[in-house]
Coordinates of C-alpha atoms in Angstrom, one line a residue:
X27 CA 15.1 11.1 15.3
X28 CA 14.8 11.8 11.6
X29 CA 13.9 15.2 10.0
X30 CA 10.4 13.8 9.0
X31 CA 9.7 12.8 12.6
X32 CA 10.7 16.2 13.9
X33 CA 8.7 18.2 11.4
X34 CA 5.6 19.9 12.8
X35 CA 2.2 18.5 11.8
X36 CA 0.6 20.2 8.8
X37 CA -2.0 22.8 9.6
X38 CA -5.4 21.1 9.9
X39 CA -4.1 17.6 10.3
X40 CA -5.3 17.1 13.9
X41 CA -8.8 18.2 12.8
X42 CA -8.8 15.4 10.2
X43 CA -7.4 13.0 12.9
X44 CA -10.2 13.9 15.4
X45 CA -12.8 13.6 12.6
X46 CA -11.7 10.1 11.8
X47 CA -11.4 9.1 15.5
X48 CA -14.9 10.4 16.3
X49 CA -16.3 8.6 13.2
X50 CA -14.7 5.3 14.3
X51 CA -16.0 5.8 17.9
X52 CA -19.5 6.0 16.4
X53 CA -18.9 2.9 14.4
X54 CA -17.5 1.1 17.5
X55 CA -20.6 2.1 19.5
X56 CA -22.9 0.3 17.0
X57 CA -21.1 -2.8 15.9
X58 CA -20.8 -4.8 19.2
X59 CA -24.5 -4.5 20.0
X60 CA -26.1 -4.6 16.5
X61 CA -26.6 -8.4 16.5
X62 CA -28.3 -8.5 19.9
X63 CA -30.4 -5.5 18.9
X64 CA -31.5 -7.2 15.7
X65 CA -32.7 -10.2 17.6
X66 CA -35.5 -8.0 19.1
X67 CA -36.9 -7.9 15.6
X68 CA -36.8 -11.7 15.1
X69 CA -33.5 -11.8 13.2
X70 CA -31.8 -15.2 13.0
X71 CA -28.1 -15.6 13.0
X72 CA -28.1 -15.8 9.3
X73 CA -30.0 -12.6 9.1
X74 CA -27.6 -10.9 11.5
X75 CA -24.7 -12.0 9.3
X76 CA -26.3 -10.4 6.3
X77 CA -27.0 -7.3 8.3
X78 CA -23.3 -6.8 8.8
X79 CA -22.6 -7.8 5.2
X80 CA -25.1 -5.2 3.9
X81 CA -22.9 -2.4 5.3
X82 CA -19.8 -3.7 3.5
X83 CA -21.7 -4.3 0.2
X84 CA -23.0 -0.7 0.2
X85 CA -19.5 0.5 1.0
X86 CA -18.2 -1.7 -1.9
X87 CA -20.4 0.2 -4.3
X88 CA -20.2 3.7 -3.0
X89 CA -16.6 4.2 -1.7
X90 CA -15.1 4.5 -5.2
X91 CA -17.9 6.8 -6.3
X92 CA -17.5 9.2 -3.3
X93 CA -13.7 9.0 -3.7
X94 CA -14.0 10.0 -7.3
X95 CA -16.4 12.8 -6.3
X96 CA -13.8 14.1 -3.7
X97 CA -11.3 14.3 -6.6
X98 CA -13.7 16.6 -8.4
X99 CA -15.3 18.8 -5.8
X100 CA -12.8 18.5 -2.9
X101 CA -12.3 16.3 0.2
X102 CA -14.2 18.5 2.7
X103 CA -17.7 18.4 1.2
X104 CA -17.5 14.7 0.7
X105 CA -16.4 14.0 4.3
X106 CA -19.3 16.2 5.5
X107 CA -21.8 14.4 3.3
X108 CA -20.5 11.1 4.6
X109 CA -20.8 12.1 8.2
X110 CA -24.4 13.4 7.6
X111 CA -25.2 10.0 6.0
X112 CA -23.7 8.2 9.0
X113 CA -25.9 10.2 11.3
X114 CA -29.0 9.5 9.3
X115 CA -28.2 5.8 9.1
X116 CA -27.6 5.5 12.8
X117 CA -30.8 7.3 13.6
X118 CA -32.8 5.1 11.2
X119 CA -31.3 2.0 12.9
X120 CA -32.2 3.3 16.4
X121 CA -35.7 4.3 15.4
X122 CA -36.4 1.0 13.6
X123 CA -39.6 -0.8 14.2
X124 CA -39.0 -3.7 11.8
X125 CA -36.1 -5.7 10.5
X126 CA -36.2 -4.2 7.0
X127 CA -35.7 -0.8 8.5
X128 CA -32.5 -2.1 10.2
X129 CA -31.3 -3.1 6.7
X130 CA -32.1 0.3 5.4
X131 CA -30.1 2.0 8.1
X132 CA -27.1 -0.2 7.4
X133 CA -27.3 0.5 3.7
X134 CA -27.4 4.2 4.4
X135 CA -24.5 3.9 6.8
X136 CA -22.4 1.8 4.5
X137 CA -23.0 4.0 1.5
X138 CA -21.8 6.9 3.6
X139 CA -18.6 5.1 4.7
X140 CA -16.3 6.9 2.4
X141 CA -15.2 9.5 5.0
X142 CA -12.3 7.3 6.0
X143 CA -10.8 6.7 2.6
X144 CA -11.3 10.4 1.7
X145 CA -9.6 11.4 4.9
X146 CA -6.7 9.2 4.0
X147 CA -6.6 11.0 0.6
X148 CA -6.7 14.4 2.4
X149 CA -3.7 13.5 4.6
X150 CA -1.8 12.4 1.5
X151 CA -2.7 15.8 -0.1
X152 CA -1.2 17.8 2.8
X153 CA 1.9 15.8 3.6
X154 CA 5.3 15.7 2.0
X155 CA 6.5 12.3 0.8
X156 CA 8.9 12.1 3.7
X157 CA 6.3 13.0 6.3
X158 CA 3.4 11.0 4.8
X159 CA 4.2 7.6 6.5
X160 CA 4.2 9.2 9.9
X161 CA 0.8 10.9 9.3
X162 CA -0.7 7.7 7.8
X163 CA 0.4 5.8 10.8
X164 CA -1.1 8.3 13.2
X165 CA -4.4 8.2 11.2
X166 CA -4.3 4.4 11.6
X167 CA -4.0 5.0 15.4
X168 CA -7.3 7.0 15.2
X169 CA -8.9 3.8 13.9
X170 CA -7.7 2.0 17.0
X171 CA -8.9 4.8 19.4
X172 CA -12.3 4.5 17.9
X173 CA -12.5 0.8 18.5
X174 CA -11.2 1.1 22.0
X175 CA -13.6 3.8 23.2
X176 CA -16.6 3.1 21.0
X177 CA -17.7 -0.2 22.6
X178 CA -17.3 1.2 26.1
X179 CA -19.5 4.2 25.2
X180 CA -22.0 1.9 23.6
X181 CA -22.2 -0.3 26.6
X182 CA -22.8 2.7 28.9
X183 CA -25.4 4.1 26.5
X184 CA -27.2 0.8 26.4
X185 CA -28.1 1.2 30.1
X186 CA -30.6 3.8 29.0
X187 CA -32.3 1.4 26.6
X188 CA -31.6 -0.6 23.5
X189 CA -32.2 2.3 21.1
X190 CA -30.0 4.8 22.9
X191 CA -26.6 3.7 21.6
X192 CA -27.7 4.3 18.0
X193 CA -29.0 7.7 18.9
X194 CA -25.7 8.5 20.6
X195 CA -23.9 7.4 17.5
X196 CA -26.2 9.5 15.3
X197 CA -25.7 12.6 17.5
X198 CA -21.9 12.1 17.5
X199 CA -21.8 11.9 13.7
X200 CA -24.0 15.0 13.4
X201 CA -21.8 16.9 15.8
X202 CA -18.8 15.7 13.8
X203 CA -20.3 16.9 10.6
X204 CA -20.9 20.4 12.1
X205 CA -17.4 20.5 13.5
X206 CA -16.0 19.5 10.1
X207 CA -18.0 22.2 8.3
X208 CA -16.5 24.8 10.6
X209 CA -12.9 23.6 11.1
X210 CA -12.0 21.0 8.5
X211 CA -9.5 22.4 5.9
X212 CA -9.9 21.7 2.2
X213 CA -6.7 19.9 1.1
X214 CA -7.6 19.3 -2.6
X215 CA -6.0 22.4 -4.0
X216 CA -4.5 21.0 -7.2
X217 CA -6.1 22.2 -10.4
X218 CA -4.4 19.6 -12.5
X219 CA -6.8 18.1 -15.1
X220 CA -8.0 14.5 -14.6
X221 CA -6.4 12.4 -17.4
X222 CA -9.0 11.3 -19.8
X223 CA -9.5 7.6 -20.5
X224 CA -7.7 6.5 -17.3
X225 CA -9.7 4.5 -14.7
X226 CA -8.1 3.5 -11.4
X227 CA -8.9 -0.2 -11.8
X228 CA -7.0 -0.1 -15.1
X229 CA -3.8 1.0 -13.3
X230 CA -1.9 -2.3 -12.8
X231 CA -0.2 -1.3 -9.6
X232 CA -3.5 -0.2 -7.9
X233 CA -5.2 -3.3 -9.2
X234 CA -2.5 -5.5 -7.6
X235 CA -2.6 -3.6 -4.3
X236 CA -6.4 -4.0 -4.2
X237 CA -6.0 -7.8 -4.6
X238 CA -3.4 -7.9 -1.9
X239 CA -5.6 -5.7 0.3
X240 CA -8.6 -8.0 -0.2
X241 CA -6.6 -11.1 0.8
X242 CA -5.2 -9.4 4.0
X243 CA -8.7 -8.1 5.0
X244 CA -10.2 -11.5 4.3
X245 CA -7.7 -13.2 6.6
X246 CA -8.0 -10.7 9.5
X247 CA -11.8 -10.6 9.4
X248 CA -11.9 -14.4 9.4
X249 CA -9.9 -14.2 12.7
X250 CA -12.1 -11.4 14.1
X251 CA -15.3 -13.2 13.3
X252 CA -14.4 -16.6 14.9
X253 CA -12.0 -15.7 17.7
X254 CA -14.7 -15.6 20.3
X255 CA -15.8 -19.1 19.3
X256 CA -12.3 -20.3 19.3
X257 CA -11.6 -18.7 22.7
X258 CA -14.7 -20.2 24.2
X259 CA -13.9 -23.7 22.8
X260 CA -10.2 -23.8 23.6
X261 CA -9.8 -21.4 26.7
X262 CA -13.4 -21.1 28.1
X263 CA -13.4 -17.4 27.3
X264 CA -16.7 -15.6 28.1
X265 CA -18.1 -12.7 26.1
X266 CA -16.5 -10.3 28.5
X267 CA -13.1 -11.9 28.4
X268 CA -13.2 -12.1 24.6
X269 CA -14.0 -8.3 24.5
X270 CA -11.0 -7.8 26.8
X271 CA -8.8 -9.6 24.2
X272 CA -10.0 -7.3 21.5
X273 CA -9.4 -4.3 23.7
X274 CA -5.8 -5.5 24.2
X275 CA -5.4 -5.9 20.4
X276 CA -6.8 -2.4 19.9
X277 CA -4.3 -1.0 22.4
X278 CA -1.4 -2.7 20.6
X279 CA -2.6 -1.4 17.2
X280 CA -2.8 2.2 18.6
X281 CA 0.7 1.9 20.0
X282 CA 2.2 0.5 16.8
X283 CA 0.4 2.8 14.4
X284 CA 0.6 5.9 16.6
X285 CA 4.4 5.8 17.1
X286 CA 6.2 2.7 16.1
X287 CA 5.3 2.8 12.4
X288 CA 6.5 6.3 12.0
X289 CA 9.9 5.4 13.4
X290 CA 10.1 2.3 11.2
X291 CA 8.9 4.1 8.0
X292 CA 11.5 6.9 8.6
X293 CA 14.3 4.3 8.1
X294 CA 12.6 1.6 5.9
X295 CA 10.4 2.1 2.8
X296 CA 6.8 0.9 3.1
X297 CA 7.5 -1.6 0.3
X298 CA 9.9 -3.4 2.6
X299 CA 7.8 -3.0 5.7
X300 CA 4.7 -4.5 4.2
X301 CA 6.0 -8.0 3.3
X302 CA 7.8 -8.2 6.7
X303 CA 4.5 -7.4 8.4
X304 CA 2.7 -10.1 6.4
X305 CA 5.3 -12.6 7.7
X306 CA 4.4 -11.6 11.3
X307 CA 0.6 -11.9 10.5
X308 CA 1.2 -15.4 9.1
X309 CA 3.2 -16.5 12.2
X310 CA 0.7 -14.9 14.6
X311 CA -2.4 -16.5 13.0
X312 CA -0.6 -19.9 12.9
X313 CA 0.5 -19.7 16.5
X314 CA -3.0 -18.6 17.7
X315 CA -4.6 -21.5 15.8
X316 CA -2.2 -24.0 17.3
X317 CA -2.2 -22.6 20.8
X318 CA -3.5 -24.7 23.7
X319 CA -1.8 -22.7 26.4
X320 CA -2.3 -19.1 27.5
X321 CA 1.4 -18.3 27.0
X322 CA 1.3 -19.4 23.4
X323 CA -2.0 -17.7 22.8
X324 CA -0.7 -14.4 24.1
X325 CA 2.5 -14.6 22.0
X326 CA 0.5 -15.4 18.9
X327 CA -2.0 -12.5 19.5
X328 CA 0.9 -10.0 20.2
X329 CA 2.8 -11.0 17.0
X330 CA -0.5 -10.8 15.0
X331 CA -1.3 -7.4 16.4
X332 CA 2.1 -6.0 15.7
X333 CA 2.1 -7.4 12.1
X334 CA -1.4 -6.0 11.4
X335 CA -0.4 -2.7 13.0
X336 CA 2.4 -2.3 10.5
X337 CA 0.8 -3.9 7.5
X338 CA -2.3 -1.6 7.4
X339 CA -0.5 1.8 7.2
X340 CA 2.3 0.4 5.0
X341 CA -0.3 -0.7 2.4
X342 CA -2.0 2.7 2.6
X343 CA 1.3 4.4 1.9
X344 CA 1.9 2.0 -1.1
X345 CA -1.4 3.1 -2.5
X346 CA -0.5 6.7 -1.9
X347 CA 2.7 6.2 -3.9
X348 CA 0.9 4.4 -6.7
X349 CA -2.0 6.8 -7.1
X350 CA -1.8 9.8 -9.4
X351 CA -2.3 12.9 -7.2
X352 CA -5.4 13.9 -9.1
X353 CA -7.0 10.5 -8.7
X354 CA -6.0 9.8 -5.1
X355 CA -9.5 10.0 -3.7
X356 CA -10.8 7.5 -6.2
X357 CA -7.8 5.2 -5.6
X358 CA -8.4 5.2 -1.8
X359 CA -12.1 4.5 -2.5
X360 CA -11.2 1.6 -4.8
X361 CA -8.9 0.2 -2.2
X362 CA -11.6 0.5 0.4
X363 CA -13.9 -1.5 -1.8
X364 CA -11.4 -4.3 -1.9
X365 CA -11.4 -4.3 1.9
X366 CA -15.2 -4.4 1.8
X367 CA -15.2 -7.6 -0.3
X368 CA -12.9 -9.2 2.2
X369 CA -15.2 -8.2 5.1
X370 CA -18.2 -9.6 3.2
X371 CA -16.7 -13.0 2.3
X372 CA -14.3 -13.6 5.3
X373 CA -16.7 -14.0 8.2
X374 CA -19.2 -16.5 6.7
X375 CA -16.5 -18.6 5.1
X376 CA -14.5 -18.7 8.4
X377 CA -17.6 -19.6 10.3
X378 CA -18.3 -22.4 7.9
X379 CA -14.8 -23.7 8.3
X380 CA -15.1 -23.5 12.1
X381 CA -18.3 -25.7 11.9
X382 CA -17.1 -28.2 9.3
X383 CA -13.4 -28.6 9.7
X384 CA -12.4 -27.6 13.3
X385 CA -11.8 -24.7 15.7
X386 CA -8.3 -24.2 14.4
X387 CA -9.2 -23.9 10.7
X388 CA -10.2 -20.2 10.4
X389 CA -6.8 -19.2 11.8
X390 CA -4.9 -21.7 9.6
X391 CA -6.9 -20.5 6.6
X392 CA -6.2 -16.9 7.5
X393 CA -2.4 -17.7 7.7
X394 CA -2.6 -19.4 4.3
X395 CA -4.4 -16.5 2.6
X396 CA -1.9 -14.0 4.1
X397 CA 0.9 -16.2 2.8
X398 CA -0.7 -16.0 -0.6
X399 CA -0.7 -12.2 -0.4
X400 CA 3.0 -12.3 0.6
X401 CA 3.8 -14.5 -2.4
X402 CA 2.0 -12.1 -4.7
X403 CA 4.0 -9.2 -3.3
X404 CA 7.2 -11.1 -4.0
X405 CA 6.2 -12.4 -7.5
X406 CA 5.1 -8.9 -8.6
X407 CA 8.4 -7.5 -7.3
X408 CA 6.7 -4.8 -5.1
X409 CA 9.3 -5.4 -2.4
X410 CA 12.3 -4.7 -4.6
X411 CA 11.8 -1.3 -6.0
X412 CA 9.3 1.6 -5.9
X413 CA 8.9 1.3 -9.6
X414 CA 7.3 -2.1 -9.4
X415 CA 4.7 -0.7 -7.0
X416 CA 4.2 2.7 -8.5
X417 CA 4.5 2.5 -12.2
X418 CA 1.1 3.3 -13.7
X419 CA 0.9 1.6 -17.0
X420 CA -2.4 2.4 -18.4
X421 CA -4.4 0.0 -20.5
X422 CA -6.3 2.0 -23.1
X423 CA -10.1 1.9 -22.9
X424 CA -11.9 0.4 -25.7
X425 CA -13.3 2.8 -28.2

């Protein structure tokens, strides 16, 4: 076991971890039932698709702004603001009496969705470079915990009525905000001035990482959006059995990010782990798309889950290395925006491919897009040296 693995967790880290886990549990409560809930207001499938896209579009706009705000006023107040916004958005959704109110609730919730990227910046603030991969991986496991327990809590809450899960999510976010106000430490202690004339999108390394992040998110959300259709067509999976598959994927992600990634990162730099993880994602998606037996499907899903479990924290660590410390919140918000674009475009394009080309096509397209991301990593030399990934050459702004 390396020195970084043996080192005690920084003071306040577990508070941040539980804040993220509870936030993701609330998200996991809402997402699985939102489409069925919207049908009560006459929403078509197309309208439901845009209801999900609205969240990501709002996040696309506001995540960099709130990240930049956290660089100015600190991580803690922005996380609290985001949690309060999530509580309001969930409450508005639960109290909705018309479809437009659902859209309003999703806009509020999406605009408040910067708590995750700001929490990642907070972890980077408090960690040493040697310890950071372990902490980033553990934070990724909090994401998985949220998606494992959230749907289960939402299903139980729905027994009390269709509005109840949204009120539970709102109450959870409000309680989380109060706990953060009392217990969350402020990690942004640096007083270094923000360099004038430097914008995160103008830093070549961060711009490239955002492009790669978009491609990876696009591919994985294409898989997420269409797997239930694929499973029903190829393997006669029901809604319950499809949910069980995603539960299994969540468990693997928690295991990989909660422990496996830290051990790997202690011995291998993130810039080496990331392309290797992309190779696993490509293989996993290709095998899933080609599978016609349960054995092949399980192998493909396992390879895909392990690859995704390593790729996500490895990319986050590469962003941490590339971002100037005084712009880390903005950099994380900018990266989160690239993910939001992938979540907006991936599902509808994958669904269209499923309808027009074949049941296998979203998986094949996801494998091809991930392979494209891998090629960019290699062409840009991000796998060879830290310099290629972290050198911040600034393009001067026009006068």
